Amino acid sequence: MDLSKLREINVNIKDNSAWVQAGATVGELYYRIAEKSKVHGFPAGLCSSLGIGGHITGGAYGSMMRKYGLGRDNVLDAKIVDANGKILNRTSMGEDMFWAIKGGGGASFGIILAWKIKLVPFPKTVTVFTVTKTLQQDATRILSKWQVVADKLVEELFIRVIFNVSGNNGNKTVTTSYNSLFLGNKGMLMKVMKKSFPELGLTRKDCVEMSWIESIVYISGFPSQTPTNVLLQGKSPFPKINFKAKSDFVKKPIPESGLKGMFKKFLKEDSPMMIWNPYGGMMAKISESQIPFPHRKGIIFKIQYMTAWPNSEKRPSRHINWIRDLYSYMMPYVSSNPRQAYANYRDLDLGKNKKNAKTSFKQAQA
């Protein structure tokens, strides 16, 4: 069913809440909140073109997750049409069903028409930075330290790492970009960084103060000085591409030997990307059973792997084989029994059920 026309958003600042219909995009929601208040927001994702309906049922994590948890951790009510055509809210559907629709994609229980979300407070001024280190600039050592501190930093600080490859064939290197949001001013941020993560070498010049809504545009990847109404366009800052993505969760730091092998694999691909998102903070304080999202206490960070190729590519299989090879290489360093994956990044390599047939986990893996 196409829910993209269900886009109404009603923001109630007095009540610290908003009703948002399932077809509205994440960007539209952020913009409508910012229209009403400079000190309210919602902790969800950074891909502003995503529909909020499916985004929340998969988890909805973003740059405020360490302070406020997931988007789905901040849902107050919902409107859903059941199999009998009845429109239910939290009271009429009951707490068990309300718990269930916030997990696993939420598709088995009816059609979610709208969510009532809780708005969260944040300061008028936030600070962002992006600091990039190459392999030649001690990237391995700095990344090793990030793994130790990323989930233990103050909850107001979110530092993710974006991996790319730069240079030509004769002079390729891996770049690690530390992309950050801090819920406070640059003076406070510098104190935190000097104490907890001096290895990054952050300077005041690297830090840019702005409003929360401006930080959404910045961390989403739009060019500098892009006006915030770009969030209403429902467009990604990146061109449409062919890609394959996978995910992992990490519970203990990957040793330097593992990182070096990972970088070697990275240099073999044309347009690879990887994003490491830190957990800890509020993510570790909410129990696994409170909401159907199991990746909580004990997770240091989540990995998203990605590779892309143009339509003109004659052998797309080589890129798919590459990401599968990297995923296989990472097995000793990530969660196991089971090896976890983020619901909104799941891919067919994880297995699929056969139509109209009883199946098991083992069969689905094949």
PDB file of N, CA, C and O in Angstrom, residues 23-77:
ATOM      1  N   GLY A  23       3.226   8.630   6.107  1.00  0.00           N
ATOM      2  CA  GLY A  23       3.889   8.969   4.842  1.00  0.00           C
ATOM      3  C   GLY A  23       4.758  10.207   4.896  1.00  0.00           C
ATOM      4  O   GLY A  23       5.482  10.505   3.947  1.00  0.00           O
ATOM      5  N   ALA A  24       4.687  10.953   5.990  1.00  0.00           N
ATOM      6  CA  ALA A  24       5.545  12.134   6.124  1.00  0.00           C
ATOM      7  C   ALA A  24       6.999  11.705   6.217  1.00  0.00           C
ATOM      8  O   ALA A  24       7.307  10.653   6.776  1.00  0.00           O
ATOM      9  N   THR A  25       7.889  12.507   5.679  1.00  0.00           N
ATOM     10  CA  THR A  25       9.312  12.145   5.744  1.00  0.00           C
ATOM     11  C   THR A  25       9.914  12.615   7.066  1.00  0.00           C
ATOM     12  O   THR A  25       9.382  13.508   7.739  1.00  0.00           O
ATOM     13  N   VAL A  26      11.044  12.018   7.392  1.00  0.00           N
ATOM     14  CA  VAL A  26      11.787  12.423   8.593  1.00  0.00           C
ATOM     15  C   VAL A  26      12.140  13.907   8.511  1.00  0.00           C
ATOM     16  O   VAL A  26      12.007  14.653   9.482  1.00  0.00           O
ATOM     17  N   GLY A  27      12.574  14.346   7.321  1.00  0.00           N
ATOM     18  CA  GLY A  27      12.935  15.749   7.136  1.00  0.00           C
ATOM     19  C   GLY A  27      11.767  16.692   7.362  1.00  0.00           C
ATOM     20  O   GLY A  27      11.910  17.752   7.993  1.00  0.00           O
ATOM     21  N   GLU A  28      10.586  16.325   6.863  1.00  0.00           N
ATOM     22  CA  GLU A  28       9.391  17.147   7.075  1.00  0.00           C
ATOM     23  C   GLU A  28       9.063  17.270   8.551  1.00  0.00           C
ATOM     24  O   GLU A  28       8.724  18.354   9.046  1.00  0.00           O
ATOM     25  N   LEU A  29       9.166  16.161   9.266  1.00  0.00           N
ATOM     26  CA  LEU A  29       8.886  16.184  10.702  1.00  0.00           C
ATOM     27  C   LEU A  29       9.842  17.127  11.430  1.00  0.00           C
ATOM     28  O   LEU A  29       9.416  17.978  12.219  1.00  0.00           O
ATOM     29  N   TYR A  30      11.143  16.990  11.158  1.00  0.00           N
ATOM     30  CA  TYR A  30      12.123  17.863  11.807  1.00  0.00           C
ATOM     31  C   TYR A  30      11.817  19.341  11.518  1.00  0.00           C
ATOM     32  O   TYR A  30      11.858  20.190  12.411  1.00  0.00           O
ATOM     33  N   TYR A  31      11.526  19.631  10.261  1.00  0.00           N
ATOM     34  CA  TYR A  31      11.299  21.029   9.860  1.00  0.00           C
ATOM     35  C   TYR A  31      10.067  21.607  10.555  1.00  0.00           C
ATOM     36  O   TYR A  31      10.090  22.745  11.044  1.00  0.00           O
ATOM     37  N   ARG A  32       8.994  20.822  10.625  1.00  0.00           N
ATOM     38  CA  ARG A  32       7.750  21.312  11.251  1.00  0.00           C
ATOM     39  C   ARG A  32       7.926  21.517  12.759  1.00  0.00           C
ATOM     40  O   ARG A  32       7.336  22.437  13.333  1.00  0.00           O
ATOM     41  N   ILE A  33       8.737  20.677  13.397  1.00  0.00           N
ATOM     42  CA  ILE A  33       9.033  20.892  14.829  1.00  0.00           C
ATOM     43  C   ILE A  33       9.819  22.198  14.994  1.00  0.00           C
ATOM     44  O   ILE A  33       9.505  23.028  15.843  1.00  0.00           O
ATOM     45  N   ALA A  34      10.836  22.392  14.136  1.00  0.00           N
ATOM     46  CA  ALA A  34      11.694  23.582  14.241  1.00  0.00           C
ATOM     47  C   ALA A  34      10.932  24.867  13.946  1.00  0.00           C
ATOM     48  O   ALA A  34      11.278  25.938  14.466  1.00  0.00           O
ATOM     49  N   GLU A  35       9.877  24.780  13.134  1.00  0.00           N
ATOM     50  CA  GLU A  35       9.029  25.948  12.869  1.00  0.00           C
ATOM     51  C   GLU A  35       8.372  26.447  14.155  1.00  0.00           C
ATOM     52  O   GLU A  35       8.160  27.654  14.327  1.00  0.00           O
ATOM     53  N   LYS A  36       8.051  25.511  15.049  1.00  0.00           N
ATOM     54  CA  LYS A  36       7.329  25.863  16.272  1.00  0.00           C
ATOM     55  C   LYS A  36       8.261  26.159  17.453  1.00  0.00           C
ATOM     56  O   LYS A  36       7.869  26.854  18.381  1.00  0.00           O
ATOM     57  N   SER A  37       9.469  25.584  17.444  1.00  0.00           N
ATOM     58  CA  SER A  37      10.352  25.748  18.609  1.00  0.00           C
ATOM     59  C   SER A  37      11.818  25.563  18.220  1.00  0.00           C
ATOM     60  O   SER A  37      12.148  24.712  17.399  1.00  0.00           O
ATOM     61  N   LYS A  38      12.658  26.375  18.845  1.00  0.00           N
ATOM     62  CA  LYS A  38      14.103  26.254  18.615  1.00  0.00           C
ATOM     63  C   LYS A  38      14.772  25.365  19.666  1.00  0.00           C
ATOM     64  O   LYS A  38      15.984  25.151  19.619  1.00  0.00           O
ATOM     65  N   VAL A  39      13.975  24.878  20.621  1.00  0.00           N
ATOM     66  CA  VAL A  39      14.564  24.061  21.689  1.00  0.00           C
ATOM     67  C   VAL A  39      13.856  22.711  21.847  1.00  0.00           C
ATOM     68  O   VAL A  39      13.914  22.082  22.895  1.00  0.00           O
ATOM     69  N   HIS A  40      13.171  22.270  20.789  1.00  0.00           N
ATOM     70  CA  HIS A  40      12.566  20.941  20.768  1.00  0.00           C
ATOM     71  C   HIS A  40      13.030  20.199  19.519  1.00  0.00           C
ATOM     72  O   HIS A  40      13.295  20.809  18.481  1.00  0.00           O
ATOM     73  N   GLY A  41      13.103  18.890  19.627  1.00  0.00           N
ATOM     74  CA  GLY A  41      13.466  18.067  18.483  1.00  0.00           C
ATOM     75  C   GLY A  41      12.935  16.663  18.658  1.00  0.00           C
ATOM     76  O   GLY A  41      12.143  16.389  19.571  1.00  0.00           O
ATOM     77  N   PHE A  42      13.385  15.768  17.778  1.00  0.00           N
ATOM     78  CA  PHE A  42      12.981  14.361  17.875  1.00  0.00           C
ATOM     79  C   PHE A  42      14.178  13.502  17.487  1.00  0.00           C
ATOM     80  O   PHE A  42      14.823  13.749  16.460  1.00  0.00           O
ATOM     81  N   PRO A  43      14.508  12.477  18.292  1.00  0.00           N
ATOM     82  CA  PRO A  43      15.710  11.675  18.028  1.00  0.00           C
ATOM     83  C   PRO A  43      15.460  10.543  17.040  1.00  0.00           C
ATOM     84  O   PRO A  43      15.172   9.421  17.422  1.00  0.00           O
ATOM     85  N   ALA A  44      15.567  10.861  15.760  1.00  0.00           N
ATOM     86  CA  ALA A  44      15.417   9.817  14.732  1.00  0.00           C
ATOM     87  C   ALA A  44      16.580   9.944  13.747  1.00  0.00           C
ATOM     88  O   ALA A  44      17.617  10.507  14.065  1.00  0.00           O
ATOM     89  N   GLY A  45      16.405   9.433  12.532  1.00  0.00           N
ATOM     90  CA  GLY A  45      17.523   9.243  11.614  1.00  0.00           C
ATOM     91  C   GLY A  45      17.959  10.476  10.844  1.00  0.00           C
ATOM     92  O   GLY A  45      17.345  11.546  10.924  1.00  0.00           O
ATOM     93  N   LEU A  46      19.026  10.305  10.068  1.00  0.00           N
ATOM     94  CA  LEU A  46      19.641  11.402   9.326  1.00  0.00           C
ATOM     95  C   LEU A  46      19.329  11.364   7.842  1.00  0.00           C
ATOM     96  O   LEU A  46      19.694  12.280   7.115  1.00  0.00           O
ATOM     97  N   CYS A  47      18.670  10.310   7.373  1.00  0.00           N
ATOM     98  CA  CYS A  47      18.262  10.242   5.963  1.00  0.00           C
ATOM     99  C   CYS A  47      16.910  10.937   5.865  1.00  0.00           C
ATOM    100  O   CYS A  47      15.869  10.343   6.150  1.00  0.00           O
ATOM    101  N   SER A  48      16.929  12.221   5.479  1.00  0.00           N
ATOM    102  CA  SER A  48      15.733  13.061   5.602  1.00  0.00           C
ATOM    103  C   SER A  48      14.620  12.667   4.645  1.00  0.00           C
ATOM    104  O   SER A  48      13.477  13.089   4.813  1.00  0.00           O
ATOM    105  N   SER A  49      14.897  11.840   3.632  1.00  0.00           N
ATOM    106  CA  SER A  49      13.861  11.452   2.671  1.00  0.00           C
ATOM    107  C   SER A  49      13.091  10.199   3.105  1.00  0.00           C
ATOM    108  O   SER A  49      12.170   9.765   2.421  1.00  0.00           O
ATOM    109  N   LEU A  50      13.460   9.610   4.244  1.00  0.00           N
ATOM    110  CA  LEU A  50      12.783   8.405   4.733  1.00  0.00           C
ATOM    111  C   LEU A  50      11.361   8.697   5.181  1.00  0.00           C
ATOM    112  O   LEU A  50      11.104   9.710   5.832  1.00  0.00           O
ATOM    113  N   GLY A  51      10.434   7.774   4.895  1.00  0.00           N
ATOM    114  CA  GLY A  51       9.095   7.860   5.461  1.00  0.00           C
ATOM    115  C   GLY A  51       9.142   7.485   6.933  1.00  0.00           C
ATOM    116  O   GLY A  51       9.769   6.495   7.312  1.00  0.00           O
ATOM    117  N   ILE A  52       8.464   8.266   7.769  1.00  0.00           N
ATOM    118  CA  ILE A  52       8.572   8.066   9.220  1.00  0.00           C
ATOM    119  C   ILE A  52       7.900   6.775   9.670  1.00  0.00           C
ATOM    120  O   ILE A  52       8.298   6.172  10.669  1.00  0.00           O
ATOM    121  N   GLY A  53       6.885   6.300   8.928  1.00  0.00           N
ATOM    122  CA  GLY A  53       6.156   5.103   9.340  1.00  0.00           C
ATOM    123  C   GLY A  53       7.034   3.887   9.494  1.00  0.00           C
ATOM    124  O   GLY A  53       7.120   3.288  10.568  1.00  0.00           O
ATOM    125  N   GLY A  54       7.733   3.511   8.427  1.00  0.00           N
ATOM    126  CA  GLY A  54       8.612   2.349   8.467  1.00  0.00           C
ATOM    127  C   GLY A  54       9.900   2.616   9.209  1.00  0.00           C
ATOM    128  O   GLY A  54      10.513   1.692   9.758  1.00  0.00           O
ATOM    129  N   HIS A  55      10.309   3.876   9.237  1.00  0.00           N
ATOM    130  CA  HIS A  55      11.548   4.245   9.930  1.00  0.00           C
ATOM    131  C   HIS A  55      11.450   3.898  11.420  1.00  0.00           C
ATOM    132  O   HIS A  55      12.343   3.262  11.985  1.00  0.00           O
ATOM    133  N   ILE A  56      10.341   4.273  12.038  1.00  0.00           N
ATOM    134  CA  ILE A  56      10.173   4.026  13.472  1.00  0.00           C
ATOM    135  C   ILE A  56      10.035   2.529  13.758  1.00  0.00           C
ATOM    136  O   ILE A  56      10.588   2.022  14.741  1.00  0.00           O
ATOM    137  N   THR A  57       9.334   1.785  12.912  1.00  0.00           N
ATOM    138  CA  THR A  57       9.155   0.356  13.185  1.00  0.00           C
ATOM    139  C   THR A  57      10.465  -0.416  13.091  1.00  0.00           C
ATOM    140  O   THR A  57      10.601  -1.491  13.680  1.00  0.00           O
ATOM    141  N   GLY A  58      11.463   0.125  12.383  1.00  0.00           N
ATOM    142  CA  GLY A  58      12.773  -0.524  12.309  1.00  0.00           C
ATOM    143  C   GLY A  58      13.714  -0.099  13.420  1.00  0.00           C
ATOM    144  O   GLY A  58      14.734  -0.731  13.638  1.00  0.00           O
ATOM    145  N   GLY A  59      13.389   0.996  14.096  1.00  0.00           N
ATOM    146  CA  GLY A  59      14.239   1.473  15.182  1.00  0.00           C
ATOM    147  C   GLY A  59      14.350   2.975  15.204  1.00  0.00           C
ATOM    148  O   GLY A  59      14.037   3.626  16.174  1.00  0.00           O
ATOM    149  N   ALA A  60      14.829   3.564  14.089  1.00  0.00           N
ATOM    150  CA  ALA A  60      14.999   5.020  13.966  1.00  0.00           C
ATOM    151  C   ALA A  60      16.108   5.519  14.881  1.00  0.00           C
ATOM    152  O   ALA A  60      15.864   6.115  15.930  1.00  0.00           O
ATOM    153  N   TYR A  61      17.351   5.267  14.482  1.00  0.00           N
ATOM    154  CA  TYR A  61      18.481   5.758  15.280  1.00  0.00           C
ATOM    155  C   TYR A  61      19.114   6.949  14.577  1.00  0.00           C
ATOM    156  O   TYR A  61      19.058   7.083  13.350  1.00  0.00           O
ATOM    157  N   GLY A  62      19.719   7.828  15.352  1.00  0.00           N
ATOM    158  CA  GLY A  62      20.356   9.008  14.773  1.00  0.00           C
ATOM    159  C   GLY A  62      21.314   9.642  15.749  1.00  0.00           C
ATOM    160  O   GLY A  62      21.731   9.021  16.738  1.00  0.00           O
ATOM    161  N   SER A  63      21.635  10.905  15.513  1.00  0.00           N
ATOM    162  CA  SER A  63      22.720  11.554  16.250  1.00  0.00           C
ATOM    163  C   SER A  63      22.361  11.926  17.687  1.00  0.00           C
ATOM    164  O   SER A  63      23.228  12.376  18.437  1.00  0.00           O
ATOM    165  N   MET A  64      21.095  11.749  18.086  1.00  0.00           N
ATOM    166  CA  MET A  64      20.731  12.013  19.485  1.00  0.00           C
ATOM    167  C   MET A  64      20.419  10.728  20.242  1.00  0.00           C
ATOM    168  O   MET A  64      19.891  10.758  21.357  1.00  0.00           O
ATOM    169  N   MET A  65      20.752   9.575  19.644  1.00  0.00           N
ATOM    170  CA  MET A  65      20.395   8.289  20.261  1.00  0.00           C
ATOM    171  C   MET A  65      21.087   8.062  21.601  1.00  0.00           C
ATOM    172  O   MET A  65      20.534   7.419  22.484  1.00  0.00           O
ATOM    173  N   ARG A  66      22.288   8.599  21.789  1.00  0.00           N
ATOM    174  CA  ARG A  66      23.009   8.384  23.042  1.00  0.00           C
ATOM    175  C   ARG A  66      22.385   9.207  24.174  1.00  0.00           C
ATOM    176  O   ARG A  66      22.503   8.858  25.340  1.00  0.00           O
ATOM    177  N   LYS A  67      21.708  10.284  23.823  1.00  0.00           N
ATOM    178  CA  LYS A  67      21.042  11.128  24.821  1.00  0.00           C
ATOM    179  C   LYS A  67      19.591  10.695  25.050  1.00  0.00           C
ATOM    180  O   LYS A  67      19.124  10.638  26.189  1.00  0.00           O
ATOM    181  N   TYR A  68      18.882  10.352  23.955  1.00  0.00           N
ATOM    182  CA  TYR A  68      17.443  10.115  24.071  1.00  0.00           C
ATOM    183  C   TYR A  68      16.975   8.754  23.534  1.00  0.00           C
ATOM    184  O   TYR A  68      15.779   8.477  23.539  1.00  0.00           O
ATOM    185  N   GLY A  69      17.901   7.921  23.096  1.00  0.00           N
ATOM    186  CA  GLY A  69      17.494   6.628  22.569  1.00  0.00           C
ATOM    187  C   GLY A  69      17.000   6.717  21.132  1.00  0.00           C
ATOM    188  O   GLY A  69      17.287   7.675  20.404  1.00  0.00           O
ATOM    189  N   LEU A  70      16.246   5.709  20.714  1.00  0.00           N
ATOM    190  CA  LEU A  70      15.738   5.612  19.348  1.00  0.00           C
ATOM    191  C   LEU A  70      14.454   6.413  19.171  1.00  0.00           C
ATOM    192  O   LEU A  70      13.784   6.755  20.140  1.00  0.00           O
ATOM    193  N   GLY A  71      14.085   6.634  17.901  1.00  0.00           N
ATOM    194  CA  GLY A  71      12.781   7.224  17.632  1.00  0.00           C
ATOM    195  C   GLY A  71      11.682   6.409  18.280  1.00  0.00           C
ATOM    196  O   GLY A  71      10.767   6.952  18.907  1.00  0.00           O
ATOM    197  N   ARG A  72      11.780   5.093  18.167  1.00  0.00           N
ATOM    198  CA  ARG A  72      10.705   4.249  18.709  1.00  0.00           C
ATOM    199  C   ARG A  72      10.676   4.245  20.238  1.00  0.00           C
ATOM    200  O   ARG A  72       9.667   3.904  20.832  1.00  0.00           O
ATOM    201  N   ASP A  73      11.772   4.643  20.879  1.00  0.00           N
ATOM    202  CA  ASP A  73      11.771   4.771  22.345  1.00  0.00           C
ATOM    203  C   ASP A  73      10.953   5.981  22.787  1.00  0.00           C
ATOM    204  O   ASP A  73      10.663   6.144  23.974  1.00  0.00           O
ATOM    205  N   ASN A  74      10.623   6.848  21.831  1.00  0.00           N
ATOM    206  CA  ASN A  74       9.929   8.097  22.139  1.00  0.00           C
ATOM    207  C   ASN A  74       8.570   8.184  21.440  1.00  0.00           C
ATOM    208  O   ASN A  74       8.134   9.255  21.027  1.00  0.00           O
ATOM    209  N   VAL A  75       7.903   7.028  21.321  1.00  0.00           N
ATOM    210  CA  VAL A  75       6.555   6.971  20.750  1.00  0.00           C
ATOM    211  C   VAL A  75       5.541   6.868  21.880  1.00  0.00           C
ATOM    212  O   VAL A  75       5.687   6.061  22.798  1.00  0.00           O
ATOM    213  N   LEU A  76       4.493   7.694  21.810  1.00  0.00           N
ATOM    214  CA  LEU A  76       3.480   7.750  22.869  1.00  0.00           C
ATOM    215  C   LEU A  76       2.180   7.046  22.496  1.00  0.00           C
ATOM    216  O   LEU A  76       1.466   6.543  23.356  1.00  0.00           O
ATOM    217  N   ASP A  77       1.861   7.017  21.211  1.00  0.00           N
ATOM    218  CA  ASP A  77       0.591   6.452  20.767  1.00  0.00           C
ATOM    219  C   ASP A  77       0.689   6.172  19.268  1.00  0.00           C
ATOM    220  O   ASP A  77       1.671   6.554  18.618  1.00  0.00           O
TER     221      ASP A  77
END
